[in-house]
Amino acid sequence: MTKDRLTSPLPTNEGQSDPLISPQEKCNINFNSQKNGVHMSIENPEEAFSLEEISGSSRKMGARKDGKSKKMCCFNPKEPKDGVKNEYQTASFREMLRYAEPRDWWMLSAALTGSILTGLSYSLHCYTEGGISDALMEGQFQYHNGTLAENMDKFSGKITVYLWRFFFLGCAEFMIVMLAMGCMYTLCERQTYLIKMKLFETILNQDMSWFDHNEVGALTQKMTDGIEKIKSGMCDKFIIMLQAISSLAIGVFVGLYMSWQLTLIMLAMTPLITFSIVYSAHRLSKSVRREMDAYANAGGVAEEVISGIRTVTSFNAQEFEAKR
């Protein structure tokens, strides 16, 4: 319609106006055919507009203000050069469990209790190993003195008691760890399934302009790889972290009870260890974000190439797309 209007002849009567132009503008329209297109000048609003490069689906409008022209798209919103920038926001563990049901919270409680008891069992293991070491050192001392044969029953009884302690601790730890890991893995599977469903529903409810700024391949990559990272962070790693924290706390109390001097010397290294852990976690979070961006872009390119493989083959662009 715009092209027909531009190429139509002007009315010969000066008082007669174009019905497509608002009578409030009262503009004088002059058409000048040039090499690169058709120009239209409007004198009333003290601005001039030009339509250039009208061919096919590419139509651009140049706005002239004070004699200077500026090109802008008149049909589609201006898109950024590098596409939409992905901004990631950190989420707490509670926010990742926003879709949890009451039974999910019960499983989380069982997993937390199991991880704390596992950390306690580590300290009991160390205490049992210390008792075995003391019994062996005492037996070696009696052996050198020649009194081991007289105290063999006492020595064997001590070793047997500590071995039974190891056995029962190992069985209890195995059952507790299996319970904690099973509850946590079940919880994570349920939450990742709900997150995927909610994400898929949210994507389907977006308008078409949103899909112009987001590649389909990148979205599928985020639905698979991104959510798998959430799952890996919520499952065994979370349980291992709680086990380490509980083992550290209980170990400090046991160490202070056994030998407070040696425990204080070991605690002097705590600030350095804490700083290294925090710095490593910060660097790891940045690298994970860059990795997710890279995989999202690669997934978008792969989806685009595979969906248009006939076009790629017809232009013999396999090597170019592989490097891309």
CSV table of C-alpha atoms in Angstrom, one decimal:
chain,number,residue,atom,x,y,z
A,1,MET,CA,0.0,0.0,0.0
A,2,THR,CA,2.8,2.4,0.8
A,3,LYS,CA,4.6,1.8,-2.5
A,4,ASP,CA,1.4,2.3,-4.5
A,5,ARG,CA,0.8,5.5,-2.6
A,6,LEU,CA,4.3,6.8,-3.3
A,7,THR,CA,4.3,5.9,-7.0
A,8,SER,CA,0.8,7.3,-7.6
A,9,PRO,CA,0.6,10.8,-9.4
A,10,LEU,CA,0.0,13.9,-7.4
A,11,PRO,CA,-3.3,15.6,-7.7
A,12,THR,CA,-3.4,18.5,-10.0
A,13,ASN,CA,-5.6,20.7,-7.9
A,14,GLU,CA,-3.8,22.4,-5.1
A,15,GLY,CA,-6.9,22.5,-2.8
A,16,GLN,CA,-7.5,18.8,-3.2
A,17,SER,CA,-5.6,16.7,-0.6
A,18,ASP,CA,-4.6,13.1,-0.4
A,19,PRO,CA,-7.3,11.1,1.6
A,20,LEU,CA,-4.5,9.0,3.1
A,21,ILE,CA,-2.9,12.0,4.8
A,22,SER,CA,-4.5,13.6,7.9
A,23,PRO,CA,-5.9,17.1,7.1
A,24,GLN,CA,-4.3,18.3,10.4
A,25,GLU,CA,-0.8,17.9,8.9
A,26,LYS,CA,-1.5,20.1,5.8
A,27,CYS,CA,1.8,19.1,4.3
A,28,ASN,CA,3.3,19.7,0.9
A,29,ILE,CA,4.5,16.5,-0.6
A,30,ASN,CA,7.2,16.4,-3.3
A,31,PHE,CA,8.4,13.3,-4.9
A,32,ASN,CA,11.9,13.0,-6.4
A,33,SER,CA,12.9,9.8,-8.0
A,34,GLN,CA,16.6,9.1,-7.3
A,35,LYS,CA,18.9,6.3,-8.0
A,36,ASN,CA,18.6,4.6,-4.6
A,37,GLY,CA,14.9,5.0,-4.1
A,38,VAL,CA,11.9,7.3,-3.7
A,39,HIS,CA,12.1,10.3,-1.3
A,40,MET,CA,9.2,12.1,0.4
A,41,SER,CA,9.7,15.5,2.1
A,42,ILE,CA,7.3,17.0,4.6
A,43,GLU,CA,7.7,20.6,5.3
A,44,ASN,CA,5.1,21.4,8.0
A,45,PRO,CA,6.6,19.7,11.1
A,46,GLU,CA,10.0,21.1,10.3
A,47,GLU,CA,11.3,17.6,9.8
A,48,ALA,CA,11.8,15.5,6.7
A,49,PHE,CA,11.5,11.7,6.2
A,50,SER,CA,12.8,9.6,3.4
A,51,LEU,CA,11.9,6.1,2.4
A,52,GLU,CA,14.9,4.3,1.1
A,53,GLU,CA,15.8,0.8,-0.2
A,54,ILE,CA,12.2,-0.3,-0.7
A,55,SER,CA,12.7,-3.8,-2.1
A,56,GLY,CA,11.2,-7.0,-1.1
A,57,SER,CA,10.9,-7.5,2.7
A,58,SER,CA,13.8,-5.1,3.6
A,59,ARG,CA,12.2,-1.6,4.1
A,60,LYS,CA,14.0,1.1,6.0
A,61,MET,CA,13.0,4.6,6.8
A,62,GLY,CA,15.5,7.4,7.1
A,63,ALA,CA,14.5,10.3,9.4
A,64,ARG,CA,16.0,13.7,8.5
A,65,LYS,CA,16.3,16.3,11.2
A,66,ASP,CA,18.2,19.5,10.5
A,67,GLY,CA,19.4,18.2,7.2
A,68,LYS,CA,20.9,15.0,8.7
A,69,SER,CA,19.5,11.6,8.0
A,70,LYS,CA,19.3,8.7,10.4
A,71,LYS,CA,18.2,5.2,9.3
A,72,MET,CA,15.9,3.2,11.4
A,73,CYS,CA,13.6,0.2,10.9
A,74,CYS,CA,10.0,1.2,10.5
A,75,PHE,CA,8.4,-2.3,10.7
A,76,ASN,CA,10.4,-4.2,13.3
A,77,PRO,CA,11.9,-2.9,16.6
A,78,LYS,CA,15.5,-2.3,16.6
A,79,GLU,CA,17.4,-5.4,17.7
A,80,PRO,CA,20.7,-5.3,19.4
A,81,LYS,CA,23.8,-6.4,17.5
A,82,ASP,CA,24.8,-9.2,19.7
A,83,GLY,CA,21.3,-10.4,20.5
A,84,VAL,CA,19.7,-10.4,23.9
A,85,LYS,CA,22.2,-10.5,26.8
A,86,ASN,CA,21.6,-13.3,29.2
A,87,GLU,CA,21.5,-12.2,32.7
A,88,TYR,CA,21.7,-14.8,35.4
A,89,GLN,CA,20.5,-14.3,39.0
A,90,THR,CA,21.7,-16.4,41.9
A,91,ALA,CA,19.0,-18.4,43.6
A,92,SER,CA,19.0,-19.7,47.2
A,93,PHE,CA,18.3,-23.3,48.0
A,94,ARG,CA,14.9,-22.4,49.3
A,95,GLU,CA,14.0,-20.7,46.0
A,96,MET,CA,15.0,-23.8,44.1
A,97,LEU,CA,12.5,-25.7,46.2
A,98,ARG,CA,9.6,-23.3,45.5
A,99,TYR,CA,7.5,-26.1,44.0
A,100,ALA,CA,8.1,-28.5,46.9
A,101,GLU,CA,5.2,-30.3,48.4
A,102,PRO,CA,4.9,-31.5,52.1
A,103,ARG,CA,6.4,-34.9,51.4
A,104,ASP,CA,9.3,-33.2,49.7
A,105,TRP,CA,10.0,-31.3,52.8
A,106,TRP,CA,9.8,-34.6,54.8
A,107,MET,CA,12.4,-36.1,52.5
A,108,LEU,CA,14.6,-33.1,52.9
A,109,SER,CA,14.4,-33.3,56.7
A,110,ALA,CA,15.4,-37.0,56.5
A,111,ALA,CA,18.3,-36.2,54.2
A,112,LEU,CA,19.5,-33.4,56.5
A,113,THR,CA,19.3,-35.6,59.5
A,114,GLY,CA,21.1,-38.4,57.8
A,115,SER,CA,23.9,-36.1,56.6
A,116,ILE,CA,24.4,-34.8,60.1
A,117,LEU,CA,24.5,-38.3,61.6
A,118,THR,CA,27.0,-39.3,58.9
A,119,GLY,CA,29.3,-36.4,59.9
A,120,LEU,CA,29.0,-37.6,63.5
A,121,SER,CA,30.0,-41.1,62.5
A,122,TYR,CA,33.2,-39.7,60.9
A,123,SER,CA,34.3,-38.3,64.3
A,124,LEU,CA,33.4,-41.6,65.9
A,125,HIS,CA,35.5,-43.4,63.3
A,126,CYS,CA,38.5,-41.2,64.2
A,127,TYR,CA,37.9,-41.8,67.9
A,128,THR,CA,37.8,-45.6,67.3
A,129,GLU,CA,41.0,-45.5,65.2
A,130,GLY,CA,42.7,-43.6,68.0
A,131,GLY,CA,41.7,-46.4,70.5
A,132,ILE,CA,43.0,-49.1,68.2
A,133,SER,CA,46.3,-47.1,67.8
A,134,ASP,CA,46.6,-46.8,71.6
A,135,ALA,CA,46.0,-50.6,72.0
A,136,LEU,CA,48.6,-51.5,69.4
A,137,MET,CA,51.2,-49.2,70.9
A,138,GLU,CA,50.6,-50.7,74.3
A,139,GLY,CA,50.9,-54.2,72.9
A,140,GLN,CA,54.1,-53.3,71.2
A,141,PHE,CA,55.5,-51.9,74.5
A,142,GLN,CA,54.5,-55.1,76.3
A,143,TYR,CA,56.1,-57.2,73.5
A,144,HIS,CA,59.5,-55.5,74.0
A,145,ASN,CA,59.2,-55.9,77.7
A,146,GLY,CA,58.3,-59.6,77.4
A,147,THR,CA,54.9,-59.2,79.2
A,148,LEU,CA,52.7,-59.5,76.1
A,149,ALA,CA,52.0,-63.2,76.7
A,150,GLU,CA,50.7,-62.5,80.2
A,151,ASN,CA,48.4,-59.8,78.9
A,152,MET,CA,47.4,-61.4,75.6
A,153,ASP,CA,43.7,-61.8,76.7
A,154,LYS,CA,43.5,-58.2,77.7
A,155,PHE,CA,45.1,-57.1,74.4
A,156,SER,CA,42.9,-59.3,72.3
A,157,GLY,CA,39.8,-58.1,74.2
A,158,LYS,CA,40.6,-54.4,73.4
A,159,ILE,CA,41.2,-55.0,69.8
A,160,THR,CA,38.0,-57.1,69.5
A,161,VAL,CA,35.9,-54.3,71.1
A,162,TYR,CA,37.3,-51.7,68.7
A,163,LEU,CA,36.7,-54.0,65.7
A,164,TRP,CA,33.1,-54.6,66.6
A,165,ARG,CA,32.7,-50.8,67.0
A,166,PHE,CA,34.1,-50.4,63.5
A,167,PHE,CA,31.7,-53.0,62.1
A,168,PHE,CA,28.6,-51.5,63.7
A,169,LEU,CA,29.6,-48.0,62.8
A,170,GLY,CA,30.1,-49.1,59.2
A,171,CYS,CA,26.7,-50.8,59.0
A,172,ALA,CA,25.0,-47.8,60.6
A,173,GLU,CA,26.8,-45.3,58.3
A,174,PHE,CA,25.9,-47.3,55.2
A,175,MET,CA,22.2,-47.4,56.1
A,176,ILE,CA,22.2,-43.7,57.0
A,177,VAL,CA,24.0,-42.6,53.8
A,178,MET,CA,21.7,-44.7,51.7
A,179,LEU,CA,18.7,-43.2,53.3
A,180,ALA,CA,20.0,-39.6,53.0
A,181,MET,CA,21.1,-40.0,49.3
A,182,GLY,CA,17.9,-41.8,48.3
A,183,CYS,CA,15.7,-39.1,49.8
A,184,MET,CA,17.8,-36.3,48.3
A,185,TYR,CA,17.9,-37.9,44.8
A,186,THR,CA,14.2,-38.5,44.9
A,187,LEU,CA,13.6,-34.9,45.9
A,188,CYS,CA,15.9,-33.5,43.2
A,189,GLU,CA,14.3,-35.7,40.5
A,190,ARG,CA,10.8,-34.4,41.5
A,191,GLN,CA,12.0,-30.8,41.6
A,192,THR,CA,13.8,-30.8,38.3
A,193,TYR,CA,10.8,-32.4,36.6
A,194,LEU,CA,8.5,-29.6,38.0
A,195,ILE,CA,11.0,-26.9,37.0
A,196,LYS,CA,11.2,-28.3,33.4
A,197,MET,CA,7.4,-28.4,33.2
A,198,LYS,CA,7.0,-24.8,34.5
A,199,LEU,CA,9.8,-23.6,32.2
A,200,PHE,CA,8.2,-25.3,29.2
A,201,GLU,CA,4.8,-23.8,30.0
A,202,THR,CA,6.3,-20.3,30.4
A,203,ILE,CA,8.1,-20.6,27.1
A,204,LEU,CA,4.8,-21.6,25.4
A,205,ASN,CA,3.0,-18.6,26.8
A,206,GLN,CA,5.5,-16.1,25.4
A,207,ASP,CA,4.6,-13.9,22.4
A,208,MET,CA,6.3,-14.2,19.0
A,209,SER,CA,8.6,-11.2,19.5
A,210,TRP,CA,10.2,-13.0,22.4
A,211,PHE,CA,11.2,-15.9,20.2
A,212,ASP,CA,12.8,-13.5,17.8
A,213,HIS,CA,15.3,-12.6,20.5
A,214,ASN,CA,15.8,-16.2,21.8
A,215,GLU,CA,17.0,-19.1,19.7
A,216,VAL,CA,15.1,-22.4,20.0
A,217,GLY,CA,18.4,-24.3,20.3
A,218,ALA,CA,19.5,-22.2,23.2
A,219,LEU,CA,16.2,-22.7,25.0
A,220,THR,CA,16.4,-26.5,24.6
A,221,GLN,CA,20.0,-26.4,25.8
A,222,LYS,CA,19.0,-24.5,28.9
A,223,MET,CA,16.1,-26.9,29.6
A,224,THR,CA,18.5,-29.9,29.5
A,225,ASP,CA,22.0,-28.8,30.5
A,226,GLY,CA,21.1,-25.9,32.8
A,227,ILE,CA,18.6,-27.8,34.8
A,228,GLU,CA,21.0,-30.8,35.1
A,229,LYS,CA,23.4,-28.4,36.7
A,230,ILE,CA,20.7,-27.5,39.2
A,231,LYS,CA,20.2,-31.2,39.9
A,232,SER,CA,23.9,-31.9,40.4
A,233,GLY,CA,24.1,-29.0,42.8
A,234,MET,CA,21.1,-30.1,44.8
A,235,CYS,CA,21.9,-33.9,45.0
A,236,ASP,CA,25.0,-35.5,46.3
A,237,LYS,CA,27.1,-32.4,46.5
A,238,PHE,CA,24.7,-30.8,48.9
A,239,ILE,CA,24.7,-33.9,51.1
A,240,ILE,CA,28.5,-34.1,51.0
A,241,MET,CA,28.7,-30.4,52.0
A,242,LEU,CA,26.5,-31.0,55.0
A,243,GLN,CA,28.5,-34.1,56.0
A,244,ALA,CA,31.7,-32.1,55.8
A,245,ILE,CA,30.2,-29.2,57.9
A,246,SER,CA,28.8,-31.5,60.6
A,247,SER,CA,32.0,-33.5,60.7
A,248,LEU,CA,34.0,-30.3,61.1
A,249,ALA,CA,31.8,-29.0,63.9
A,250,ILE,CA,31.7,-32.3,65.8
A,251,GLY,CA,35.4,-32.9,65.2
A,252,VAL,CA,36.3,-29.5,66.7
A,253,PHE,CA,34.4,-30.4,69.9
A,254,VAL,CA,35.9,-33.8,70.1
A,255,GLY,CA,39.4,-32.3,69.5
A,256,LEU,CA,38.9,-29.7,72.2
A,257,TYR,CA,37.9,-32.5,74.6
A,258,MET,CA,40.9,-34.8,73.7
A,259,SER,CA,43.7,-32.1,73.3
A,260,TRP,CA,42.7,-28.5,73.3
A,261,GLN,CA,46.3,-27.3,72.6
A,262,LEU,CA,46.6,-29.2,69.3
A,263,THR,CA,43.1,-28.2,68.3
A,264,LEU,CA,43.8,-24.5,68.7
A,265,ILE,CA,46.9,-24.9,66.5
A,266,MET,CA,44.8,-26.6,63.8
A,267,LEU,CA,42.1,-23.9,64.1
A,268,ALA,CA,44.8,-21.2,63.3
A,269,MET,CA,44.7,-22.4,59.7
A,270,THR,CA,40.9,-22.0,59.4
A,271,PRO,CA,40.9,-18.4,58.0
A,272,LEU,CA,43.2,-19.4,55.1
A,273,ILE,CA,41.2,-22.5,54.3
A,274,THR,CA,37.9,-20.5,54.4
A,275,PHE,CA,39.3,-17.9,52.1
A,276,SER,CA,40.5,-20.4,49.6
A,277,ILE,CA,37.1,-22.2,49.6
A,278,VAL,CA,35.2,-18.9,49.1
A,279,TYR,CA,37.5,-17.8,46.3
A,280,SER,CA,37.3,-21.1,44.5
A,281,ALA,CA,33.5,-21.1,44.8
A,282,HIS,CA,33.3,-17.5,43.3
A,283,ARG,CA,35.6,-18.4,40.4
A,284,LEU,CA,33.7,-21.6,39.8
A,285,SER,CA,30.3,-19.8,39.6
A,286,LYS,CA,31.7,-17.4,37.0
A,287,SER,CA,33.1,-20.3,34.9
A,288,VAL,CA,29.8,-22.1,35.1
A,289,ARG,CA,27.9,-19.0,33.8
A,290,ARG,CA,30.4,-18.7,30.9
A,291,GLU,CA,30.0,-22.4,30.2
A,292,MET,CA,26.2,-22.1,30.1
A,293,ASP,CA,26.4,-19.1,27.7
A,294,ALA,CA,28.8,-21.0,25.4
A,295,TYR,CA,26.7,-24.2,25.4
A,296,ALA,CA,23.5,-22.2,24.8
A,297,ASN,CA,25.0,-20.4,21.8
A,298,ALA,CA,26.4,-23.7,20.5
A,299,GLY,CA,23.0,-25.4,20.9
A,300,GLY,CA,21.3,-22.6,19.0
A,301,VAL,CA,23.7,-22.8,16.1
A,302,ALA,CA,23.5,-26.6,16.0
A,303,GLU,CA,19.7,-26.5,16.0
A,304,GLU,CA,19.7,-23.9,13.3
A,305,VAL,CA,22.1,-25.8,11.1
A,306,ILE,CA,20.4,-29.2,11.5
A,307,SER,CA,16.9,-27.7,10.8
A,308,GLY,CA,18.2,-26.1,7.6
A,309,ILE,CA,20.6,-28.8,6.5
A,310,ARG,CA,19.3,-28.7,3.0
A,311,THR,CA,20.1,-25.0,2.7
A,312,VAL,CA,23.6,-25.6,4.2
A,313,THR,CA,24.3,-28.4,1.8
A,314,SER,CA,23.0,-26.5,-1.3
A,315,PHE,CA,25.5,-23.7,-0.5
A,316,ASN,CA,28.3,-26.1,0.4
A,317,ALA,CA,28.7,-24.4,3.8
A,318,GLN,CA,29.4,-27.5,5.9
A,319,GLU,CA,32.9,-26.5,6.8
A,320,PHE,CA,31.8,-22.9,7.6
A,321,GLU,CA,29.0,-24.1,9.9
A,322,ALA,CA,31.4,-26.6,11.6
A,323,LYS,CA,33.9,-23.8,12.4
A,324,ARG,CA,31.0,-21.6,13.5
